[in-house]
Tab-separated table of C-alpha atoms in Angstrom:
chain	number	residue	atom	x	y	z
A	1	UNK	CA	134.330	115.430	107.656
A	2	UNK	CA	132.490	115.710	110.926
A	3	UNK	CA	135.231	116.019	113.939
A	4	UNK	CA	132.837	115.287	116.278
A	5	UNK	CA	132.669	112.160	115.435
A	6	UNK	CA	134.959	109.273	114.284
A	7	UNK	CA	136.944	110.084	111.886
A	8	UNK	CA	140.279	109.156	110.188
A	9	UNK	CA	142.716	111.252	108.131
A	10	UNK	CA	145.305	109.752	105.547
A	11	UNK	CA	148.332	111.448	104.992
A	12	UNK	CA	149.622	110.126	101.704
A	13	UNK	CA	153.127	112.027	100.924
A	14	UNK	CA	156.378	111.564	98.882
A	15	UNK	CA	159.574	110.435	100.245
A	16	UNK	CA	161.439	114.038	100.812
A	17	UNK	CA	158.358	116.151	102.381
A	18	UNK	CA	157.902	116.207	105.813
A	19	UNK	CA	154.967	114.136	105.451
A	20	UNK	CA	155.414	111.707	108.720
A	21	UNK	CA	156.358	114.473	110.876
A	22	UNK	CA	153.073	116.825	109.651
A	23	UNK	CA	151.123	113.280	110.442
A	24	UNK	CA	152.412	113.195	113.955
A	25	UNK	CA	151.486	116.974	114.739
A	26	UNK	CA	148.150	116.882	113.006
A	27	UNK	CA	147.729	113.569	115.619
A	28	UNK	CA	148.976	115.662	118.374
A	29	UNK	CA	147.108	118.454	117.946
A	30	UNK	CA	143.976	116.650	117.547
A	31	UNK	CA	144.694	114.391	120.891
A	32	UNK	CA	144.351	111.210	118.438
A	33	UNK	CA	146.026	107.944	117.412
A	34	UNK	CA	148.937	108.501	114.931
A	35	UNK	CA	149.494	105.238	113.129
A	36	UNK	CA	152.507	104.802	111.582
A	37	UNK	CA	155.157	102.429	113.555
A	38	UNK	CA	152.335	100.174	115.289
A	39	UNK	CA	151.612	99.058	111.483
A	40	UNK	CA	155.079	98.510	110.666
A	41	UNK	CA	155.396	96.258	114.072
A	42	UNK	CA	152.073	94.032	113.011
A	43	UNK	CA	153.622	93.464	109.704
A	44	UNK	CA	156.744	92.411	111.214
A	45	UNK	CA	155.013	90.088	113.376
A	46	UNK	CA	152.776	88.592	111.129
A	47	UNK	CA	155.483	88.067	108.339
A	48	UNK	CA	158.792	88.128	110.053
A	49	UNK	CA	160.376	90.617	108.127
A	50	UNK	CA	162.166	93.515	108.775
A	51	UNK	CA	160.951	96.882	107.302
A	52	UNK	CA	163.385	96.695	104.258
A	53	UNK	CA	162.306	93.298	103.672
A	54	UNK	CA	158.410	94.456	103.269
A	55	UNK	CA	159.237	97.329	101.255
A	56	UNK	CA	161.033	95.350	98.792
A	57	UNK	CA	158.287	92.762	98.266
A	58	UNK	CA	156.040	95.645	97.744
A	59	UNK	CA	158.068	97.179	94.874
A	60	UNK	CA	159.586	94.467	94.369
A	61	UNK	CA	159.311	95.188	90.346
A	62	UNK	CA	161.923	97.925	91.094
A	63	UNK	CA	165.305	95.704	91.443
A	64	UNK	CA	167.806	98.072	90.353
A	65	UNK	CA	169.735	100.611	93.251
A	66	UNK	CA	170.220	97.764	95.252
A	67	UNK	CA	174.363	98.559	95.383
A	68	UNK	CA	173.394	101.748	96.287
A	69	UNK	CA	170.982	100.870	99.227
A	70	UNK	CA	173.651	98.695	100.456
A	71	UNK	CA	175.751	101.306	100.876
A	72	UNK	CA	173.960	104.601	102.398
A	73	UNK	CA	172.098	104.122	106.169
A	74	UNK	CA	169.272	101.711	105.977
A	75	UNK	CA	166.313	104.433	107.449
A	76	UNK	CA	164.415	107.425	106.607
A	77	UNK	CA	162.016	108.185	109.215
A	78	UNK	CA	159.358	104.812	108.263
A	79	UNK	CA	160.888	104.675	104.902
A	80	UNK	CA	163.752	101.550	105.598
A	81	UNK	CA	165.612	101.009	102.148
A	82	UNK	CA	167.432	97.834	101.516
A	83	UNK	CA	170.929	97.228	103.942
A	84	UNK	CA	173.689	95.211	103.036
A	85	UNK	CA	172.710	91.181	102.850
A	86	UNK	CA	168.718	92.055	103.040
A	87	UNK	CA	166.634	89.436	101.884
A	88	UNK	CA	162.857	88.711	101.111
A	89	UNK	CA	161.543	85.925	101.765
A	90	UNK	CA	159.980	84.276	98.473
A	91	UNK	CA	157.375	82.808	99.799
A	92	UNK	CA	155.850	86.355	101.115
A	93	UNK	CA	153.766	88.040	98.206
A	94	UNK	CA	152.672	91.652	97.706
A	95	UNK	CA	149.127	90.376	97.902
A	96	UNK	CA	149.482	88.687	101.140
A	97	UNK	CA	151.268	92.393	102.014
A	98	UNK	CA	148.498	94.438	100.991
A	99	UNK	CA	145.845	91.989	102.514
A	100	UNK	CA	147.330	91.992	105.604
A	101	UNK	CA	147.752	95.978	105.766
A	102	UNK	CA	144.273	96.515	104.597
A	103	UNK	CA	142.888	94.194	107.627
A	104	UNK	CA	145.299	96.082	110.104
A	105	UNK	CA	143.917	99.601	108.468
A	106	UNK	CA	140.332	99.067	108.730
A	107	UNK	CA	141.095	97.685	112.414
A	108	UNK	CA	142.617	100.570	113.182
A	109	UNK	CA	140.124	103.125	111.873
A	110	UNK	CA	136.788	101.342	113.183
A	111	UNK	CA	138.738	101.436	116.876
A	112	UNK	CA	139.311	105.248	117.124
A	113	UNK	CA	139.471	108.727	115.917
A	114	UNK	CA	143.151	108.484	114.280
A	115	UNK	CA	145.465	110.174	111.583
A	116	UNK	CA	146.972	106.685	109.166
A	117	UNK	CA	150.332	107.742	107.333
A	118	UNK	CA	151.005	106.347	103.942
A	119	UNK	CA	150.036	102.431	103.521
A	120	UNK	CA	147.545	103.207	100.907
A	121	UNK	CA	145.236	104.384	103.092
A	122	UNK	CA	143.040	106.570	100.636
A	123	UNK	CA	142.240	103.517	98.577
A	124	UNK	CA	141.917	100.725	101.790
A	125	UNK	CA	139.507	103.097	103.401
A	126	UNK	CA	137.862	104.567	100.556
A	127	UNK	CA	134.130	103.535	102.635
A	128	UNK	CA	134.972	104.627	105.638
A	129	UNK	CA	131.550	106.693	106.244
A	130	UNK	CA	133.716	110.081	108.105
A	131	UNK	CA	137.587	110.223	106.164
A	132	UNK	CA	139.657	113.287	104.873
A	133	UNK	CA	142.573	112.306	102.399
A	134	UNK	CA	145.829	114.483	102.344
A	135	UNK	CA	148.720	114.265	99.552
A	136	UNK	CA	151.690	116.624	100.553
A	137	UNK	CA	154.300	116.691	97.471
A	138	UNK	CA	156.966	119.106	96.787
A	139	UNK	CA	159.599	119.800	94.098
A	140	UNK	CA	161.959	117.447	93.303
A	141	UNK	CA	164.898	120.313	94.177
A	142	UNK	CA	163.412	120.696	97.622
A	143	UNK	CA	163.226	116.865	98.473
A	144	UNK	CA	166.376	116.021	97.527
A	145	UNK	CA	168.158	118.753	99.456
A	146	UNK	CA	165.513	117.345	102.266
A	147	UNK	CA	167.188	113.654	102.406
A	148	UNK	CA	170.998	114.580	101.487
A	149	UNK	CA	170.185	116.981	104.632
A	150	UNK	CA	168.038	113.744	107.084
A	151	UNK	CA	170.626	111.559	105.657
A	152	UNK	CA	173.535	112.678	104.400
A	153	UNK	CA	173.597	111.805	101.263
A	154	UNK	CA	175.350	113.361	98.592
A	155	UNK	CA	173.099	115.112	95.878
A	156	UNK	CA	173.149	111.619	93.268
A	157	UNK	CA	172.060	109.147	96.125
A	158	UNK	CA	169.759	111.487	97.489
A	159	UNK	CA	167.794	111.529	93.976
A	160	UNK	CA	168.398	107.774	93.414
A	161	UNK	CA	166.335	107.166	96.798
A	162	UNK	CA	163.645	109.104	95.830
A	163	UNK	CA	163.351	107.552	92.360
A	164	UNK	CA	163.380	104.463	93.690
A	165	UNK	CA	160.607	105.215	96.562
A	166	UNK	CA	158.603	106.914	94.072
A	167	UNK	CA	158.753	103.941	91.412
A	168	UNK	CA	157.961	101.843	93.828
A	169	UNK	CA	155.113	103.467	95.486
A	170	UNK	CA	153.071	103.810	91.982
A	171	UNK	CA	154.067	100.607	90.999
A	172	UNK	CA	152.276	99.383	94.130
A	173	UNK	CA	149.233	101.646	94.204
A	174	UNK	CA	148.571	100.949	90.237
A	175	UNK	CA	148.280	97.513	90.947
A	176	UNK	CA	146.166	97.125	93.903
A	177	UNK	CA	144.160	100.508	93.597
A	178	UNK	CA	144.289	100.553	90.166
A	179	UNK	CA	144.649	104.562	90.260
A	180	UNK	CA	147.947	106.499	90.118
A	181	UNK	CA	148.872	108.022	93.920
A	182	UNK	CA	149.701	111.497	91.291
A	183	UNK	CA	145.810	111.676	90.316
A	184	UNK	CA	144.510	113.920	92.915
A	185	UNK	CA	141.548	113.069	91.919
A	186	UNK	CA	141.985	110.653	95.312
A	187	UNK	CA	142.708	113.871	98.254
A	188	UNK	CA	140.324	116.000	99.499
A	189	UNK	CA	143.381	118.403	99.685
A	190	UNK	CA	146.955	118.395	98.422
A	191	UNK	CA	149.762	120.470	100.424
A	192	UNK	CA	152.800	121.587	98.007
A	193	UNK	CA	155.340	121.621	100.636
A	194	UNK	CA	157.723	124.419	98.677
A	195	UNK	CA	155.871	127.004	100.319
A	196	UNK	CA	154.812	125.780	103.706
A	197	UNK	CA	156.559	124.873	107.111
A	198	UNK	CA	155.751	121.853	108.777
A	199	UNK	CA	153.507	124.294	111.335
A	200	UNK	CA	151.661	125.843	108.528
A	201	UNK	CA	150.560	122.955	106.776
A	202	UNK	CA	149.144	121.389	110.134
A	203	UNK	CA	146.954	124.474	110.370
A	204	UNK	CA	146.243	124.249	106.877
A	205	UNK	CA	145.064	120.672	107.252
A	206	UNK	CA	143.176	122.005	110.928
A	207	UNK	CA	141.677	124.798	109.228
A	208	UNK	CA	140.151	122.648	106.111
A	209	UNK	CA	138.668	119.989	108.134
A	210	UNK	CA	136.687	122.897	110.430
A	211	UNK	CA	139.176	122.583	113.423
C-alpha cells in the first residue's frame, strides 16, 4: 500500500478486541477519516432504523438471545444489540442492507484517504486499486473478560453476546462474500490482541504499511 497516495484501511475485528478504538487511533495518527458512526447515521437515514434494528436484519438467521438482549444495556461501542420492544421492519432485507452499505463504502473510499471499521469492508472494496485489510481477534477468555468489564456483564451474558455477534457476523459475510471472515486468507495482516495493547498494535499496523 502506497501512503502517499489514496488509500483505505479495513479494520475487520471481533466483538471483545479493541478493534474500534485501534481504528480510531490508526485514523488519528494518520490525520485521516475514521468511518465508523457516519455509516451507521446513513443507514439510519436511508432505512429508518435504529442500530439494533439493522443489526438484526443482518443476522437476522440468529433469533435466539433475544430475552437476554432485552435485558443487559443496548450498546457496545458500534455494536447496538437488541433493547426491550426492538423491532425490524419486514419490509427491510439484508440485501437492500448490504447494497446500501456497499454504495456508502465505495463513496467513502473514492472521497479520501480513510481507515473503514467493520461493515465488510475487505470484501466491498476488494478493487480498490491502494487497500490494506486488518483482522484483530483474540481469545475467547480475553474478550469476554473485555465486555463483562465495557459492560458489566456477568461472565454467561458476556459470552452469550459474543456468540451471538460472532454467529451473526459469519452468517452475514458467508452469504454476501461467500468467504468465512475466519479465513485470513482475506487480511494483509491479522493482530492477536492477547499480546498487544491498543498502542502497540497501532504501531504494528503503522509499521507494516511503511509509516
Amino acid at each position: 500500500m502506497n501512503i502517499n497516495e489514496k488509500f483505505v484501511i479495513t479494520i475487520s475485528r471481533e466483538v471483545g478486541t479493541g478493534g474500534r478504538t485501534i481504528g480510531r487511533e490508526l485514523a488519528k495518527r494518520l490525520g485521516v477519516r475514521y468511518c465508523d458512526k457516519e455509516l451507521i447515521k446513513k443507514l439510519k437515514e436511508m432505512f429508518g432504523l435504529n442500530e439494533a434494528e439493522i443489526e438484526r436484519i443482518k443476522g437476522k438467521k440468529q433469533h435466539w438471545l433475544e430475552d437476554l438482549f432485552s435485558r443487559i444495556t443496548p450498546e457496545f461501542g458500534s455494536e447496538m444489540f437488541i433493547p426491550k420492544g426492538a423491532e425490524y421492519a419486514p419490509d427491510v432485507t439484508s440485501n437492500e442492507i448490504f447494497n446500501y452499505e456497499s454504495q456508502i463504502l465505495t463513496s467513502l473510499a473514492e472521497e479520501s484517504s480513510c481507515v473503514i471499521a467493520g461493515r465488510s469492508g475487505f470484501f466491498v472494496l476488494k478493487d480498490h486499486p491502494n487497500k490494506f485489510d486488518v483482522f484483530i481477534h483474540a481469545s475467547k477468555e480475553n474478550r469476554i473478560a473485555r465486555v463483562m468489564r465495557r459492560q458489566q456483564l456477568s461472565e454467561k451474558e458476556a459470552e452469550e453476546v459474543i456468540d451471538y455477534v460472532d454467529k451473526a457476523r459469519e452468517n452475514y459475510i458467508k452469504q454476501y462474500a461467500s468467504t468465512s471472515r475466519y479465513d485470513l486468507r482475506n487480511y494483509d495482516l491479522v493482530l492477536n490482541m492477547d499480546y498487544l495493547s491498543v498502542e502497540e498494535a497501532v504501531e504494528v499496523i503503522l509499521k507494516a504499511i511503511g509509516e
